Short mmCIF file of C-alpha atoms (C1' of nucleotides) in Angstrom, two decimals:
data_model
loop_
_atom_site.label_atom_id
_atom_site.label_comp_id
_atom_site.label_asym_id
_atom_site.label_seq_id
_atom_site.Cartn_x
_atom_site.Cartn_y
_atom_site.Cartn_z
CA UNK A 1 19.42 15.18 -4.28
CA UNK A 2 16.25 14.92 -6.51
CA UNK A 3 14.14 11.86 -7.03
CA UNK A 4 12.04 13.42 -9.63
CA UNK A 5 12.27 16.50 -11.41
CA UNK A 6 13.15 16.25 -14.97
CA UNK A 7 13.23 19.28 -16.65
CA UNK A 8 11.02 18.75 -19.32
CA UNK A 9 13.28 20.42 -21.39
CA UNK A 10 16.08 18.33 -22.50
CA UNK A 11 16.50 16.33 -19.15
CA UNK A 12 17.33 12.85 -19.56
CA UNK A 13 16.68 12.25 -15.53
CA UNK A 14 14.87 9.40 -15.11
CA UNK A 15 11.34 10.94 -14.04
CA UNK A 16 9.11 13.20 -12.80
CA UNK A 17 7.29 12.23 -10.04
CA UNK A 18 4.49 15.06 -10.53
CA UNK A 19 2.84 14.28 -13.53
CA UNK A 20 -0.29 15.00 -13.77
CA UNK A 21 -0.84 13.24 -10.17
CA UNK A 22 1.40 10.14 -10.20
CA UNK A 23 1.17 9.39 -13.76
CA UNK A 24 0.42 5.47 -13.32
CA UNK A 25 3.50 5.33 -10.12
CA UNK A 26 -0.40 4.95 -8.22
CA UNK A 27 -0.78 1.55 -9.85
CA UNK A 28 2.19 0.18 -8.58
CA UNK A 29 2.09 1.42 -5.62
CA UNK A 30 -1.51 -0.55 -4.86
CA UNK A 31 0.03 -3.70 -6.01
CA UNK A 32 3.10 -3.27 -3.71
CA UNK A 33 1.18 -2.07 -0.85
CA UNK A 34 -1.49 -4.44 -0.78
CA UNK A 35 -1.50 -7.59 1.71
CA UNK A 36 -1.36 -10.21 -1.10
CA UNK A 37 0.54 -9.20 -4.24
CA UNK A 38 3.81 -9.17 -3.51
CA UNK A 39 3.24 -12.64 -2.20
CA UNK A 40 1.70 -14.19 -4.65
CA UNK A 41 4.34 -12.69 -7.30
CA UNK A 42 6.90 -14.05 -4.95
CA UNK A 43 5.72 -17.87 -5.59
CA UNK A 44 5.40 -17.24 -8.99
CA UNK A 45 8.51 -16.14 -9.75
CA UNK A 46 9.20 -19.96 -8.70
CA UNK A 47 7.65 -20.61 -12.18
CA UNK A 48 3.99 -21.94 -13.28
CA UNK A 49 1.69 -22.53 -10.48
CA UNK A 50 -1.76 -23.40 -10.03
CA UNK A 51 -4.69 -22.11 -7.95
CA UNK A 52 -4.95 -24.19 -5.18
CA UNK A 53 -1.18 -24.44 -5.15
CA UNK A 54 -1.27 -20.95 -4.69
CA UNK A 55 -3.25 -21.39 -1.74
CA UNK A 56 -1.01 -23.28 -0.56
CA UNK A 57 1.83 -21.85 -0.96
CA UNK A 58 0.69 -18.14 0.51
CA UNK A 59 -0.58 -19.22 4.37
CA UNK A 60 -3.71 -17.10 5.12
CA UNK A 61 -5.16 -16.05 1.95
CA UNK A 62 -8.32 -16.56 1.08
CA UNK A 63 -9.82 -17.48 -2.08
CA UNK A 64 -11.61 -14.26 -2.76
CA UNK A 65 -8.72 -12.31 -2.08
CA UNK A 66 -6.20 -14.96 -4.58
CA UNK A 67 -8.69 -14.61 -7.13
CA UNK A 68 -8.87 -10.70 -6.62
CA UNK A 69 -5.19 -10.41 -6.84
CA UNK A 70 -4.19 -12.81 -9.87
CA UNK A 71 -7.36 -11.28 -11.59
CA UNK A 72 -5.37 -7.94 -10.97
CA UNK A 73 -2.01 -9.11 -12.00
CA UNK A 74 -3.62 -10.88 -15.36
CA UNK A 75 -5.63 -7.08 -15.58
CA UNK A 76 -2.45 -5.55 -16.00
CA UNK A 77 -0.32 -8.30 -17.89
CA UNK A 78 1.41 -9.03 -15.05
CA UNK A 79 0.23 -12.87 -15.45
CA UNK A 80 -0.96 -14.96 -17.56
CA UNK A 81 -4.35 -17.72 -16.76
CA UNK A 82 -4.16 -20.72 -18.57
CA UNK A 83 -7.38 -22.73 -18.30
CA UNK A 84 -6.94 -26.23 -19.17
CA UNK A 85 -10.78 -27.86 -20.09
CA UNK A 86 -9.92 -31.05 -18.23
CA UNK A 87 -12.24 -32.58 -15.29
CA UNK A 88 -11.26 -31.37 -12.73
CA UNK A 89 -10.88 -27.97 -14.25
CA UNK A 90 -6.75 -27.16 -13.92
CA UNK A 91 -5.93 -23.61 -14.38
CA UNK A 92 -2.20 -22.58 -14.32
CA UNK A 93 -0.66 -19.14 -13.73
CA UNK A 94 2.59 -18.26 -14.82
CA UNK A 95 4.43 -14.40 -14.78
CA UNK A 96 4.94 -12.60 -18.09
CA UNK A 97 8.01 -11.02 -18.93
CA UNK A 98 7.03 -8.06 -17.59
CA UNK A 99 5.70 -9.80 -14.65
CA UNK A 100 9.06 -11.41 -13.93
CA UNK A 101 10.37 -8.04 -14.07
CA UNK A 102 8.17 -7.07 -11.07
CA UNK A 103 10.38 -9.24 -9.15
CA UNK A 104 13.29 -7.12 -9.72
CA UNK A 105 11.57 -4.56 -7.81
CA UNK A 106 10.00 -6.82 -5.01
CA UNK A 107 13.52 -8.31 -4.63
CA UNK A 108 14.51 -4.17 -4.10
CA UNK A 109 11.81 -3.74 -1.67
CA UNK A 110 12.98 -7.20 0.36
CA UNK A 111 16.45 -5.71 0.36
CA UNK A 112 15.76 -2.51 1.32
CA UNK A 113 13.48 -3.59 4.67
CA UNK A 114 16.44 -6.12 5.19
CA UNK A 115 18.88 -3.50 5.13
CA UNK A 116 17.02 -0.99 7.33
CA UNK A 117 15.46 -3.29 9.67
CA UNK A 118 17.09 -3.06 13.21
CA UNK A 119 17.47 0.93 12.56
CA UNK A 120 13.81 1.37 11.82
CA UNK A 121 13.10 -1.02 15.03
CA UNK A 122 15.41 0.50 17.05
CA UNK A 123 14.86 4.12 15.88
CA UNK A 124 10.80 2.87 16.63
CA UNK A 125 11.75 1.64 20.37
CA UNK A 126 13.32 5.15 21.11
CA UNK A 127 10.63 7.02 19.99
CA UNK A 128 8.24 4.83 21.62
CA UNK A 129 9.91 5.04 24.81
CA UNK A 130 10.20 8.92 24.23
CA UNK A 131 6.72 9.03 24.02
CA UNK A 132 5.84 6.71 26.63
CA UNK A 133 7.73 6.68 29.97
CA UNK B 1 14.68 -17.55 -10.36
CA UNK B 2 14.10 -16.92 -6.43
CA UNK B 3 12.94 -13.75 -5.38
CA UNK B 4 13.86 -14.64 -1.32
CA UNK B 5 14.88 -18.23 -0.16
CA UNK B 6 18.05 -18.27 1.29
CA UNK B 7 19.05 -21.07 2.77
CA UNK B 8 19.37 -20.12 6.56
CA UNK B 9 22.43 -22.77 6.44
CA UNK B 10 25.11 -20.49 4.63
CA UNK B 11 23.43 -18.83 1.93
CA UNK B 12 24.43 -15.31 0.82
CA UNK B 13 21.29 -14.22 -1.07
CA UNK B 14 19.64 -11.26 -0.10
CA UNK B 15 16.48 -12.57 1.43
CA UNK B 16 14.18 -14.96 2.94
CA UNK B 17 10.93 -13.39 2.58
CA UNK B 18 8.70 -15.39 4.72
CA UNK B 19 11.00 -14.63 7.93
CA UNK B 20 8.30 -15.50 10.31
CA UNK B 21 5.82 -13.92 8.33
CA UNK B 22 7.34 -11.07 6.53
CA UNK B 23 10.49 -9.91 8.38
CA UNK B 24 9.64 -6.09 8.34
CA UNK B 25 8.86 -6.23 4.78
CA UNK B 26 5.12 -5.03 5.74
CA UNK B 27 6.50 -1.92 7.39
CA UNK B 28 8.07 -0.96 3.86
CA UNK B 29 4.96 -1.51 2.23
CA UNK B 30 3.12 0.20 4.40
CA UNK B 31 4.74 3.35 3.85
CA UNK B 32 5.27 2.82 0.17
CA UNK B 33 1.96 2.19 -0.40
CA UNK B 34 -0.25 4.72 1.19
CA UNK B 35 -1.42 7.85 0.07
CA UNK B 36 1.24 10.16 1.24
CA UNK B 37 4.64 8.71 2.08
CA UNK B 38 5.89 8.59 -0.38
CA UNK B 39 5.11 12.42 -2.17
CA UNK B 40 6.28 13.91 0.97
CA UNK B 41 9.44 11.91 0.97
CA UNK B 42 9.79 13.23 -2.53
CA UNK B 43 9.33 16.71 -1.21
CA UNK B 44 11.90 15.85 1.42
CA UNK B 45 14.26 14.69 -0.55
CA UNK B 46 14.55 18.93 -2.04
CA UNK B 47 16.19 19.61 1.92
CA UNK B 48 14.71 21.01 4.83
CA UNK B 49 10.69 21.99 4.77
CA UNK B 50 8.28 23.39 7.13
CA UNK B 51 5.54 21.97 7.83
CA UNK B 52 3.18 24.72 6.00
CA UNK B 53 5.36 24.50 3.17
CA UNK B 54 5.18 20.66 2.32
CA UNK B 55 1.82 21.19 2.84
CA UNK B 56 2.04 23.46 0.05
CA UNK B 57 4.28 21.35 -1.96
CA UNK B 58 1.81 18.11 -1.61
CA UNK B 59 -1.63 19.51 -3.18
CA UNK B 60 -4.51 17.45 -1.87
CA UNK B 61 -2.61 16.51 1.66
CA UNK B 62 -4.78 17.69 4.95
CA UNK B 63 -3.00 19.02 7.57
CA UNK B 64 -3.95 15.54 9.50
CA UNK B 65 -2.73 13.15 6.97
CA UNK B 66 0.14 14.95 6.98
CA UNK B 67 1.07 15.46 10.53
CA UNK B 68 0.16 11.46 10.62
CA UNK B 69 2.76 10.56 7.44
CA UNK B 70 5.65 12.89 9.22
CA UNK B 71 5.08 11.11 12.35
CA UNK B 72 5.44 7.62 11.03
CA UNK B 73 8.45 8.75 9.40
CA UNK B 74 10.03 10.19 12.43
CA UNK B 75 9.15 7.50 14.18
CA UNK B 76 10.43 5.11 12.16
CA UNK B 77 13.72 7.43 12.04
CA UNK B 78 13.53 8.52 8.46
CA UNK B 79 12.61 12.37 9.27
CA UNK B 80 13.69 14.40 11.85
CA UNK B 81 11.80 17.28 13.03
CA UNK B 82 13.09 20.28 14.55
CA UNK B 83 10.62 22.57 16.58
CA UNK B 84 12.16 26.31 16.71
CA UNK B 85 11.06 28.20 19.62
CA UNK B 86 9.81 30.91 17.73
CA UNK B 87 6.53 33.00 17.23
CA UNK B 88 4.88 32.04 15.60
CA UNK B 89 5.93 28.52 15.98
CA UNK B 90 8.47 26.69 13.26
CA UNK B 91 8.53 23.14 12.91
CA UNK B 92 11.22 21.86 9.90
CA UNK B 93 11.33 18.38 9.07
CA UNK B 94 14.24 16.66 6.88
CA UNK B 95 15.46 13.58 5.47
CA UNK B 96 18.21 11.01 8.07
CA UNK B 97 20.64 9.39 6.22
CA UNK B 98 17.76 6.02 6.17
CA UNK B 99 15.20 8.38 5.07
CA UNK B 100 17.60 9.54 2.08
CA UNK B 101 18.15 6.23 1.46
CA UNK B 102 14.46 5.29 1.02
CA UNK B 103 14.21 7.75 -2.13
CA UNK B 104 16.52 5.07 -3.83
CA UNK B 105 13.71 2.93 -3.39
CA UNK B 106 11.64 5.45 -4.40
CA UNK B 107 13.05 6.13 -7.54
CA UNK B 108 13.32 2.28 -8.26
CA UNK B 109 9.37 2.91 -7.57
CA UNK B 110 9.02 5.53 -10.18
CA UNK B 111 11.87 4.55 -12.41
CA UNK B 112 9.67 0.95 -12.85
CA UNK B 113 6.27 2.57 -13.15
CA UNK B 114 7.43 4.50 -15.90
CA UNK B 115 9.13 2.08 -17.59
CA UNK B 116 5.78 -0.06 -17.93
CA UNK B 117 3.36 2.45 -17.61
CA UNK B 118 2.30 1.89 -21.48
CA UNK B 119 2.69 -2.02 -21.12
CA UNK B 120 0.12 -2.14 -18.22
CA UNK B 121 -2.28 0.59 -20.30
CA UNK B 122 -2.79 -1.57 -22.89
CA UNK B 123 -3.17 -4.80 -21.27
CA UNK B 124 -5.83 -3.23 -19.06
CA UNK B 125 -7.46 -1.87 -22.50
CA UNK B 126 -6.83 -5.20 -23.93
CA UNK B 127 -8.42 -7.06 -20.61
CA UNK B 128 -11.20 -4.82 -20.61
CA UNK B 129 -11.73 -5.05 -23.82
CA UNK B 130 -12.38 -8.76 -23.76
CA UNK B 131 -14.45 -8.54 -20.61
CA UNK B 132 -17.09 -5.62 -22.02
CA UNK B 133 -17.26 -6.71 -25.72
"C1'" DC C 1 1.76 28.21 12.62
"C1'" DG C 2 1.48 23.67 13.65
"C1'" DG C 3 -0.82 20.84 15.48
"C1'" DA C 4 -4.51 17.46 18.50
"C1'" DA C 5 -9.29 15.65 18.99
"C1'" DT C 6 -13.47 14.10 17.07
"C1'" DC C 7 -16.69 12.36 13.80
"C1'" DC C 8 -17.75 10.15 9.48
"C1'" DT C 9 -17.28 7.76 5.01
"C1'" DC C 10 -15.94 4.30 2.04
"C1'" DG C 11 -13.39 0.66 0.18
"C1'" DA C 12 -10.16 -3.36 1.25
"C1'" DA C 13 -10.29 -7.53 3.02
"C1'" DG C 14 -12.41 -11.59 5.78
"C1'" DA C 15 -16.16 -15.22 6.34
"C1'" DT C 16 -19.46 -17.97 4.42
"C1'" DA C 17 -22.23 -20.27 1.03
"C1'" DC C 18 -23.19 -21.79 -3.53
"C1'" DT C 19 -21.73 -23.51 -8.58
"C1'" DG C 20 -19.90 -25.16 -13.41
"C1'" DC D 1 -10.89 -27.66 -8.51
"C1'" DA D 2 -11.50 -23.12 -9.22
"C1'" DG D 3 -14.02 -20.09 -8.91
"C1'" DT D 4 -18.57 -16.35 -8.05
"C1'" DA D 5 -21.89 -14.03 -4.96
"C1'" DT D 6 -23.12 -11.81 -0.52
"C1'" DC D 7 -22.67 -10.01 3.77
"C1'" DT D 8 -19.91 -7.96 7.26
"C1'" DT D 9 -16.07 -5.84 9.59
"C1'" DC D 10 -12.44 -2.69 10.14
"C1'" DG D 11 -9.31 0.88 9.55
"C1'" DA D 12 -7.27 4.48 6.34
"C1'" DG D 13 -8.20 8.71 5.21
"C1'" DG D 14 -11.21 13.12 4.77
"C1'" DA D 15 -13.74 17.14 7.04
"C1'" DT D 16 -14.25 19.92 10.78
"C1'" DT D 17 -13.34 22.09 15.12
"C1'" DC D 18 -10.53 23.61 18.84
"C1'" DC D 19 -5.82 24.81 21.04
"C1'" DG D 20 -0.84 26.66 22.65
#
DNA sequence: CGGAATCCTCGAAGATACTG
DNA sequence: CAGTATCTTCGAGGATTCCG
Protein backbone atom coordinates (compact mmCIF):
# COMPACT_ATOMS: atom_id res chain seq x y z
CA UNK A 1 0.00 0.00 0.00
CA UNK A 2 1.12 3.65 -0.66
CA UNK A 3 -0.65 6.77 0.49
CA UNK A 4 1.57 9.04 -1.37
CA UNK A 5 4.12 8.49 -3.81
CA UNK A 6 3.32 9.55 -7.24
CA UNK A 7 5.88 9.09 -9.53
CA UNK A 8 6.30 12.30 -10.88
CA UNK A 9 6.64 10.82 -14.02
CA UNK A 10 3.45 9.92 -15.58
CA UNK A 11 1.64 8.80 -12.27
CA UNK A 12 -1.84 9.68 -12.09
CA UNK A 13 -1.88 8.55 -8.12
CA UNK A 14 -3.55 10.90 -6.31
CA UNK A 15 -0.51 12.62 -4.36
CA UNK A 16 2.58 12.94 -2.96
CA UNK A 17 2.69 13.47 0.44
CA UNK A 18 6.46 14.83 0.39
CA UNK A 19 6.39 17.85 -1.41
CA UNK A 20 8.46 20.17 -0.56
CA UNK A 21 7.32 19.60 3.27
CA UNK A 22 3.54 19.04 3.15
CA UNK A 23 2.81 21.18 0.28
CA UNK A 24 -0.30 23.08 1.96
CA UNK A 25 -1.69 19.20 3.61
CA UNK A 26 -0.14 21.57 6.92
CA UNK A 27 -3.05 23.95 6.49
CA UNK A 28 -5.57 21.52 6.79
CA UNK A 29 -4.28 19.74 9.13
CA UNK A 30 -4.33 23.01 11.72
CA UNK A 31 -7.89 23.55 10.89
CA UNK A 32 -8.81 19.87 11.60
CA UNK A 33 -6.73 19.60 14.58
CA UNK A 34 -7.60 22.60 16.30
CA UNK A 35 -10.26 22.68 19.30
CA UNK A 36 -12.79 24.89 17.42
CA UNK A 37 -12.91 24.45 13.65
CA UNK A 38 -14.36 21.50 13.00
CA UNK A 39 -17.11 22.68 15.25
CA UNK A 40 -17.89 25.65 14.09
CA UNK A 41 -17.91 24.21 10.32
CA UNK A 42 -20.18 21.60 11.73
CA UNK A 43 -23.05 24.32 12.60
CA UNK A 44 -22.51 25.91 9.57
CA UNK A 45 -23.00 23.36 7.39
CA UNK A 46 -26.65 23.81 9.01
CA UNK A 47 -26.69 26.92 6.72
CA UNK A 48 -26.24 30.85 7.52
CA UNK A 49 -25.56 31.61 11.05
CA UNK A 50 -24.72 34.48 13.03
CA UNK A 51 -22.14 35.34 15.69
CA UNK A 52 -23.73 35.06 18.77
CA UNK A 53 -25.68 32.15 17.38
CA UNK A 54 -22.52 30.65 16.93
CA UNK A 55 -21.86 31.03 20.44
CA UNK A 56 -24.50 29.42 21.07
CA UNK A 57 -24.57 26.80 19.24
CA UNK A 58 -20.68 25.58 20.04
CA UNK A 59 -20.87 25.22 24.23
CA UNK A 60 -17.51 26.53 25.59
CA UNK A 61 -16.07 28.76 23.09
CA UNK A 62 -15.11 31.87 23.70
CA UNK A 63 -15.38 34.89 21.73
CA UNK A 64 -11.73 35.38 21.02
CA UNK A 65 -11.30 32.02 19.99
CA UNK A 66 -14.93 32.20 17.45
CA UNK A 67 -13.60 35.24 16.10
CA UNK A 68 -10.03 33.62 15.63
CA UNK A 69 -11.48 30.69 13.91
CA UNK A 70 -14.21 32.24 11.45
CA UNK A 71 -11.48 34.96 10.80
CA UNK A 72 -9.41 31.79 9.71
CA UNK A 73 -12.04 30.05 7.77
CA UNK A 74 -13.03 33.58 5.89
CA UNK A 75 -8.75 33.81 5.52
CA UNK A 76 -8.87 30.89 3.51
CA UNK A 77 -12.38 31.14 1.70
CA UNK A 78 -13.69 28.72 3.71
CA UNK A 79 -16.57 31.34 4.79
CA UNK A 80 -17.98 34.08 3.93
CA UNK A 81 -18.82 37.47 6.67
CA UNK A 82 -21.66 39.33 5.75
CA UNK A 83 -21.94 42.55 7.77
CA UNK A 84 -25.29 43.95 7.71
CA UNK A 85 -25.01 48.07 8.82
CA UNK A 86 -28.15 47.76 10.93
CA UNK A 87 -28.29 48.82 14.83
CA UNK A 88 -27.54 46.39 16.41
CA UNK A 89 -24.78 45.47 14.05
CA UNK A 90 -25.95 41.72 12.51
CA UNK A 91 -23.20 39.90 10.88
CA UNK A 92 -24.00 36.51 9.20
CA UNK A 93 -21.63 33.68 8.25
CA UNK A 94 -22.41 31.26 5.78
CA UNK A 95 -19.83 28.28 4.12
CA UNK A 96 -18.63 28.72 0.53
CA UNK A 97 -18.68 26.06 -1.81
CA UNK A 98 -15.53 25.07 -1.00
CA UNK A 99 -16.33 25.42 2.57
CA UNK A 100 -19.27 23.04 2.29
CA UNK A 101 -16.89 20.75 0.79
CA UNK A 102 -14.87 20.74 4.07
CA UNK A 103 -17.72 18.92 5.44
CA UNK A 104 -17.21 16.05 3.25
CA UNK A 105 -14.06 15.54 4.97
CA UNK A 106 -15.20 16.36 8.64
CA UNK A 107 -18.12 13.96 7.96
CA UNK A 108 -14.88 11.32 6.99
CA UNK A 109 -13.15 12.17 10.09
CA UNK A 110 -16.65 11.63 12.30
CA UNK A 111 -16.92 8.30 10.55
CA UNK A 112 -13.73 7.16 10.86
CA UNK A 113 -13.47 7.83 15.00
CA UNK A 114 -17.06 6.22 14.93
CA UNK A 115 -15.86 3.29 13.25
CA UNK A 116 -12.67 2.77 15.30
CA UNK A 117 -13.88 3.81 18.56
CA UNK A 118 -14.25 0.77 20.98
CA UNK A 119 -10.92 -0.77 19.25
CA UNK A 120 -8.89 2.31 19.93
CA UNK A 121 -10.52 2.31 23.65
CA UNK A 122 -10.14 -1.06 24.14
CA UNK A 123 -6.73 -1.48 22.41
CA UNK A 124 -5.93 1.88 24.99
CA UNK A 125 -7.28 -0.14 28.23
CA UNK A 126 -4.86 -3.09 27.38
CA UNK A 127 -2.02 -1.15 26.98
CA UNK A 128 -2.78 0.83 29.91
CA UNK A 129 -3.20 -2.06 32.02
CA UNK A 130 0.07 -3.52 30.41
CA UNK A 131 1.76 -0.70 31.57
CA UNK A 132 0.23 -0.32 34.80
CA UNK A 133 -0.50 -3.37 37.02
CA UNK B 1 -27.12 19.29 4.77
CA UNK B 2 -26.11 17.68 8.31
CA UNK B 3 -22.71 16.88 8.90
CA UNK B 4 -23.74 14.60 12.35
CA UNK B 5 -27.33 14.64 13.89
CA UNK B 6 -28.75 11.46 13.92
CA UNK B 7 -31.62 11.06 15.54
CA UNK B 8 -30.74 8.68 18.53
CA UNK B 9 -34.51 7.32 17.89
CA UNK B 10 -33.81 5.15 14.65
CA UNK B 11 -31.70 7.10 12.51
CA UNK B 12 -29.09 5.46 10.24
CA UNK B 13 -26.77 8.41 9.54
CA UNK B 14 -23.33 8.13 10.30
CA UNK B 15 -22.97 10.43 13.23
CA UNK B 16 -23.96 12.49 16.07
CA UNK B 17 -21.09 14.63 16.63
CA UNK B 18 -21.73 16.18 19.91
CA UNK B 19 -21.96 12.57 21.65
CA UNK B 20 -21.37 13.94 25.03
CA UNK B 21 -18.93 16.22 23.87
CA UNK B 22 -17.18 14.75 20.95
CA UNK B 23 -17.52 10.94 21.05
CA UNK B 24 -13.74 10.15 20.38
CA UNK B 25 -13.68 12.48 17.58
CA UNK B 26 -10.85 14.53 19.60
CA UNK B 27 -8.65 11.47 19.73
CA UNK B 28 -8.69 11.49 15.75
CA UNK B 29 -7.82 14.93 15.67
CA UNK B 30 -5.35 14.73 17.88
CA UNK B 31 -3.34 12.47 15.96
CA UNK B 32 -4.22 13.97 12.63
CA UNK B 33 -3.29 17.11 13.60
CA UNK B 34 0.05 17.15 15.23
CA UNK B 35 3.30 17.39 13.91
CA UNK B 36 4.18 13.83 13.32
CA UNK B 37 1.38 11.30 13.08
CA UNK B 38 0.57 11.50 10.45
CA UNK B 39 4.24 11.47 8.20
CA UNK B 40 5.18 8.50 10.14
CA UNK B 41 1.95 6.76 9.40
CA UNK B 42 2.78 7.60 5.83
CA UNK B 43 6.15 6.00 6.31
CA UNK B 44 4.33 3.07 7.83
CA UNK B 45 2.11 2.55 5.45
CA UNK B 46 5.67 1.37 2.95
CA UNK B 47 5.72 -2.04 5.63
CA UNK B 48 7.78 -2.76 8.43
CA UNK B 49 10.50 0.09 9.72
CA UNK B 50 12.95 0.36 12.39
CA UNK B 51 12.99 2.77 14.46
CA UNK B 52 16.43 4.43 13.08
CA UNK B 53 15.10 4.09 9.77
CA UNK B 54 11.73 6.13 10.06
CA UNK B 55 13.78 8.35 11.71
CA UNK B 56 15.54 8.60 8.59
CA UNK B 57 12.55 8.56 6.46
CA UNK B 58 10.84 11.62 8.56
CA UNK B 59 13.58 14.55 8.17
CA UNK B 60 13.14 17.02 10.99
CA UNK B 61 11.60 14.24 13.59
CA UNK B 62 13.81 13.97 17.06
CA UNK B 63 14.30 10.82 18.34
CA UNK B 64 11.74 12.02 21.30
CA UNK B 65 8.94 13.16 19.18
CA UNK B 66 9.21 10.18 17.61
CA UNK B 67 9.41 7.59 20.25
CA UNK B 68 6.29 9.81 21.70
CA UNK B 69 4.14 9.58 18.09
CA UNK B 70 4.96 5.55 17.94
CA UNK B 71 3.80 5.24 21.38
CA UNK B 72 0.47 6.92 20.95
CA UNK B 73 0.01 4.85 18.04
CA UNK B 74 0.71 1.62 19.73
CA UNK B 75 -1.20 2.54 22.30
CA UNK B 76 -3.99 3.39 20.62
CA UNK B 77 -3.46 -0.07 18.63
CA UNK B 78 -2.58 1.33 15.27
CA UNK B 79 1.30 0.19 15.37
CA UNK B 80 2.72 -2.66 16.71
CA UNK B 81 6.20 -2.82 17.77
CA UNK B 82 8.35 -5.72 17.84
CA UNK B 83 11.60 -5.59 20.03
CA UNK B 84 14.21 -8.32 18.59
CA UNK B 85 16.55 -9.54 21.12
CA UNK B 86 19.43 -8.72 19.25
CA UNK B 87 22.77 -6.69 19.58
CA UNK B 88 22.59 -4.24 19.03
CA UNK B 89 19.01 -3.88 19.84
CA UNK B 90 16.09 -3.93 16.90
CA UNK B 91 12.89 -2.44 17.47
CA UNK B 92 10.38 -2.68 14.08
CA UNK B 93 7.20 -1.02 14.17
CA UNK B 94 4.23 -1.65 11.53
CA UNK B 95 0.87 -0.78 10.58
CA UNK B 96 -2.54 -3.18 12.44
CA UNK B 97 -5.19 -3.63 10.26
CA UNK B 98 -6.85 0.00 12.20
CA UNK B 99 -3.64 1.63 11.65
CA UNK B 100 -3.85 0.67 7.77
CA UNK B 101 -7.08 1.80 7.84
CA UNK B 102 -6.23 5.31 9.14
CA UNK B 103 -4.08 6.02 5.83
CA UNK B 104 -7.60 6.02 4.10
CA UNK B 105 -8.18 8.87 6.14
CA UNK B 106 -5.05 10.02 5.42
CA UNK B 107 -5.24 10.09 1.92
CA UNK B 108 -8.82 11.70 2.15
CA UNK B 109 -6.41 14.28 4.16
CA UNK B 110 -4.05 14.76 1.33
CA UNK B 111 -6.34 13.91 -1.52
CA UNK B 112 -8.54 17.27 -0.13
CA UNK B 113 -5.55 19.47 0.54
CA UNK B 114 -4.51 19.08 -2.84
CA UNK B 115 -7.52 19.46 -4.39
CA UNK B 116 -7.89 23.11 -2.83
CA UNK B 117 -4.54 23.92 -2.23
CA UNK B 118 -4.74 26.78 -5.08
CA UNK B 119 -8.36 27.82 -3.94
CA UNK B 120 -7.15 28.56 -0.33
CA UNK B 121 -3.72 30.38 -1.91
CA UNK B 122 -5.52 32.82 -3.45
CA UNK B 123 -8.13 33.63 -1.05
CA UNK B 124 -5.41 34.11 1.55
CA UNK B 125 -3.62 36.47 -1.19
CA UNK B 126 -6.93 37.93 -1.85
CA UNK B 127 -7.69 38.37 2.17
CA UNK B 128 -4.42 39.71 2.71
CA UNK B 129 -4.54 41.73 0.13
CA UNK B 130 -7.52 43.65 1.38
CA UNK B 131 -6.22 43.74 4.92
CA UNK B 132 -2.49 45.36 3.98
CA UNK B 133 -3.55 47.64 1.05
C1' DC C 1 20.49 1.12 18.60
C1' DG C 2 16.65 2.62 20.77
C1' DG C 3 15.28 4.70 24.00
C1' DA C 4 14.13 7.53 28.98
C1' DA C 5 14.76 11.81 31.76
C1' DT C 6 15.22 16.63 32.10
C1' DC C 7 15.00 21.39 30.93
C1' DC C 8 13.32 25.10 28.08
C1' DT C 9 10.76 27.74 24.55
C1' DC C 10 6.94 29.39 22.27
C1' DG C 11 2.45 29.65 20.55
C1' DA C 12 -2.55 28.14 21.24
C1' DA C 13 -6.10 29.03 23.91
C1' DG C 14 -8.59 31.01 28.21
C1' DA C 15 -10.06 35.14 31.10
C1' DT C 16 -11.07 39.72 31.40
C1' DA C 17 -11.99 44.39 30.08
C1' DC C 18 -13.12 47.87 26.80
C1' DT C 19 -15.56 49.73 22.21
C1' DG C 20 -18.10 51.16 17.64
C1' DC D 1 -24.22 42.69 19.04
C1' DA D 2 -19.96 41.75 17.52
C1' DG D 3 -16.10 42.43 18.01
C1' DT D 4 -10.64 44.20 19.62
C1' DA D 5 -6.90 44.50 23.08
C1' DT D 6 -4.16 42.54 26.92
C1' DC D 7 -2.56 39.49 30.08
C1' DT D 8 -1.85 34.88 31.55
C1' DT D 9 -1.63 29.91 31.56
C1' DC D 10 -0.48 25.55 29.82
C1' DG D 11 1.21 21.95 27.16
C1' DA D 12 3.32 20.42 22.61
C1' DG D 13 7.43 20.05 20.91
C1' DG D 14 12.71 20.94 20.59
C1' DA D 15 17.55 20.34 22.58
C1' DT D 16 20.43 17.92 25.38
C1' DT D 17 22.14 14.33 28.31
C1' DC D 18 22.37 9.78 30.10
C1' DC D 19 21.38 4.54 29.88
C1' DG D 20 20.81 -0.88 28.88
Amino acid sequence: MSVGHTEVTGGDAPAELSCAQDCGVRDVQDRLGDKWTVHVVVELAGGVRRFGELRRLVPGISQRMLTLTLRRLERDGLVTRTVHATVPPQVEYELTPTGHDLTRLVRALVDWSLAHRGSIAEARRAYDDRRRP
